[in-house]
C-alpha cells in the first residue's frame, strides 16, 4: 500500500501580548523634603541629584519621577508640578484661611503702682528699706562719705540721691537714710556754735 504521511497541523497565528507600560509614580500630596521622593525618583536620596543646600541661591530641589532629571529652582513652589520636591531651604509658609475680623478691643489701661511713702519720723538706718531701690545705702553714698553734708536722701522707687547741708532740708517726699547726728542734737549744736561766734565777736568789739 502507498505510504501516507499524517496531516501536519498548523498552529493558529497568535499576536504577542501588548506590554502595558508601568504607571508612573506620583509625588505624595503635601509631602516636601526628606524621603518624600523615595520610590518615586530613581535610587535613594538625593536620587542622583545635588544634596540639599549645595546649589547656591536655589531654594527648592526637584527630581524627575522614574527618571534621572534634576531641577534646582529659585523659589519654593516653582518648578514642575509633576516632579518631586526632595529638599527645600525652609518649610513653605503655612497659609491660614481668611477669618472674620475680630472686634477691636482696647488694651486695659495699666494702673501705675502707688509709690512707697517714707515712714513718718524714721530717719537713718534701714528706714528706707522697701522705699528706695536695693539695700542700704540704696545705690547712694555711705553715711559720712560726702564732706560737709549732714543729711543723705534717696528717691523712692528710683535711683536718685541727694546730699543736703542741713537736716530737714531736701525733698520732703524723699527718704532720709542717714543724718550726721539726730535732728534735736544737731539743732542744739548749731545754736551753741552761733552763741560761741557771737561771744567772740562781742569780745573783739570790747578790745
XYZ file of N, CA and C in Angstrom, residues 121-200:
240
model
N 8.798 110.149 110.768
C 9.628 110.159 111.967
C 10.778 109.180 111.951
N 10.914 108.393 110.887
C 12.019 107.432 110.819
C 13.132 108.025 109.966
N 14.290 108.228 110.554
C 15.425 108.811 109.841
C 16.659 107.963 110.110
N 17.383 107.615 109.052
C 18.626 106.863 109.193
C 18.400 105.369 109.266
N 19.528 104.641 109.347
C 19.457 103.187 109.457
C 18.794 102.550 108.263
N 17.847 101.628 108.539
C 17.159 100.925 107.453
C 15.752 101.469 107.241
N 15.534 102.750 107.626
C 14.208 103.354 107.454
C 13.751 103.320 105.999
N 14.698 103.353 105.056
C 14.331 103.464 103.647
C 14.213 102.118 102.944
N 14.379 101.008 103.684
C 14.192 99.692 103.072
C 12.764 99.577 102.554
N 12.636 98.972 101.359
C 11.349 98.803 100.670
C 10.780 100.126 100.180
N 11.514 101.210 100.360
C 11.089 102.506 99.810
C 12.031 102.905 98.692
N 13.328 102.882 98.967
C 14.327 103.186 97.942
C 14.794 101.897 97.277
N 15.440 102.033 96.124
C 15.862 100.875 95.343
C 17.016 100.143 96.019
N 16.930 98.818 96.046
C 18.028 97.999 96.565
C 18.133 98.057 98.080
N 19.316 97.700 98.564
C 19.567 97.682 100.007
C 20.455 98.852 100.396
N 20.508 99.115 101.673
C 21.315 100.228 102.182
C 22.730 100.122 101.643
N 23.314 101.201 101.081
C 22.802 102.589 101.022
C 22.026 102.930 99.752
N 21.327 101.978 99.155
C 20.365 102.245 98.083
C 21.013 102.848 96.838
N 22.231 102.416 96.545
C 22.921 102.910 95.363
C 23.482 104.312 95.532
N 23.457 104.825 96.748
C 23.970 106.178 97.022
C 25.248 106.069 97.861
N 25.758 107.208 98.284
C 26.982 107.228 99.093
C 26.677 106.752 100.504
N 27.650 106.103 101.120
C 27.512 105.688 102.506
C 27.555 106.906 103.420
N 26.947 106.753 104.564
C 26.863 107.866 105.502
C 28.228 108.443 105.859
N 28.357 109.776 105.750
C 29.591 110.453 106.131
C 30.617 110.571 105.032
N 30.363 109.982 103.861
C 31.362 109.999 102.785
C 31.349 111.273 101.953
N 30.281 112.048 102.056
C 30.204 113.291 101.297
C 30.482 114.437 102.274
N 31.641 115.060 102.139
C 32.096 116.054 103.113
C 31.162 117.262 103.174
N 30.863 117.684 104.393
C 30.069 118.882 104.608
C 28.583 118.694 104.459
N 28.106 117.472 104.224
C 26.678 117.227 104.056
C 26.153 116.489 105.282
N 25.065 117.024 105.844
C 24.541 116.482 107.100
C 23.412 115.473 106.927
N 22.813 115.433 105.742
C 21.699 114.504 105.535
C 21.775 113.924 104.129
N 21.558 112.603 104.027
C 21.611 111.906 102.744
C 20.220 111.358 102.455
N 19.737 111.599 101.232
C 18.405 111.145 100.840
C 18.472 110.260 99.595
N 17.507 109.348 99.489
C 17.370 108.539 98.275
C 15.947 108.699 97.764
N 15.798 108.607 96.440
C 14.485 108.811 95.823
C 13.657 107.535 95.920
N 12.424 107.605 96.415
C 11.589 106.399 96.499
C 11.394 105.761 95.124
N 11.595 104.446 95.071
C 11.394 103.657 93.842
C 12.182 104.212 92.667
N 13.373 104.751 92.918
C 14.187 105.270 91.824
C 15.651 105.181 92.164
N 16.469 105.873 91.393
C 17.914 105.796 91.600
C 18.506 107.159 91.944
N 17.676 108.111 92.343
C 18.187 109.436 92.662
C 18.765 109.499 94.069
N 19.780 110.319 94.246
C 20.411 110.534 95.545
C 20.570 112.040 95.752
N 20.460 112.479 97.007
C 20.643 113.896 97.322
C 21.382 114.007 98.659
N 22.346 114.917 98.702
C 23.136 115.145 99.904
C 22.973 116.620 100.264
N 22.339 116.905 101.395
C 21.975 118.286 101.739
C 22.776 118.770 102.941
N 22.892 120.108 103.031
C 23.709 120.718 104.086
C 23.071 120.591 105.451
N 21.743 120.750 105.498
C 21.073 120.805 106.791
C 20.038 119.704 106.922
N 19.975 119.132 108.113
C 18.963 118.122 108.404
C 17.595 118.786 108.337
N 16.683 118.161 107.584
C 15.351 118.716 107.418
C 15.155 119.399 106.087
N 16.250 119.720 105.410
C 16.119 120.274 104.070
C 16.088 119.131 103.060
N 16.039 119.457 101.789
C 15.933 118.424 100.760
C 14.484 118.222 100.362
N 14.185 117.097 99.749
C 12.828 116.799 99.290
C 12.037 116.140 100.416
N 10.852 116.663 100.674
C 10.048 116.100 101.755
C 9.507 114.711 101.412
N 9.406 114.395 100.092
C 8.873 113.092 99.702
C 9.972 112.086 99.393
N 11.249 112.466 99.631
C 12.348 111.524 99.529
C 12.620 110.956 100.918
N 13.362 109.862 100.941
C 13.622 109.206 102.223
C 15.026 109.559 102.726
N 15.117 109.985 103.977
C 16.409 110.329 104.584
C 16.985 109.076 105.234
N 18.045 108.532 104.622
C 18.581 107.268 105.130
C 19.791 107.454 106.047
N 20.329 108.682 106.130
C 21.455 108.923 107.043
C 21.503 110.391 107.424
N 21.758 110.667 108.695
C 21.978 112.035 109.173
C 23.258 112.060 109.985
N 23.899 113.225 110.004
C 25.173 113.343 110.718
C 24.982 113.158 112.212
N 23.869 113.623 112.730
C 23.521 113.444 114.144
C 22.014 113.599 114.249
N 21.395 113.136 115.323
C 19.945 113.270 115.437
C 19.524 114.725 115.290
N 18.375 114.994 114.736
C 17.940 116.365 114.473
C 17.984 117.265 115.689
N 17.517 116.781 116.865
C 17.496 117.640 118.058
C 18.900 118.036 118.460
N 19.831 117.072 118.524
C 21.214 117.360 118.926
C 21.867 118.297 117.926
N 21.561 118.076 116.630
C 22.150 118.928 115.605
C 21.696 120.362 115.778
N 20.430 120.551 116.139
C 19.896 121.906 116.332
C 20.573 122.569 117.519
N 20.699 121.816 118.623
C 21.345 122.378 119.813
C 22.795 122.725 119.530
N 23.470 121.864 118.744
C 24.866 122.108 118.417
C 25.002 123.388 117.595
N 24.114 123.579 116.642
C 24.185 124.774 115.805
C 23.892 126.036 116.630
N 22.948 125.940 117.602
C 22.664 127.102 118.474
C 23.891 127.440 119.308
N 24.527 126.377 119.823
C 25.730 126.597 120.635
C 26.845 127.240 119.821
N 27.012 126.760 118.575
C 28.049 127.314 117.711
C 27.764 128.785 117.404
N 26.478 129.111 117.193
C 26.109 130.503 116.896
C 26.396 131.395 118.090
N 26.091 130.911 119.320
C 26.358 131.703 120.535
C 27.852 131.930 120.704
N 28.653 130.886 120.387
C 30.099 130.997 120.533
C 30.658 132.049 119.576
N 30.155 132.047 118.333
C 30.614 133.030 117.360
C 30.230 134.450 117.794
N 28.990 134.618 118.353
C 28.538 135.932 118.815
C 29.386 136.418 119.965
N 29.743 135.495 120.873
C 30.576 135.862 122.024
C 31.938 136.329 121.567
N 32.506 135.663 120.552
C 33.828 136.041 120.044
C 33.768 137.425 119.421
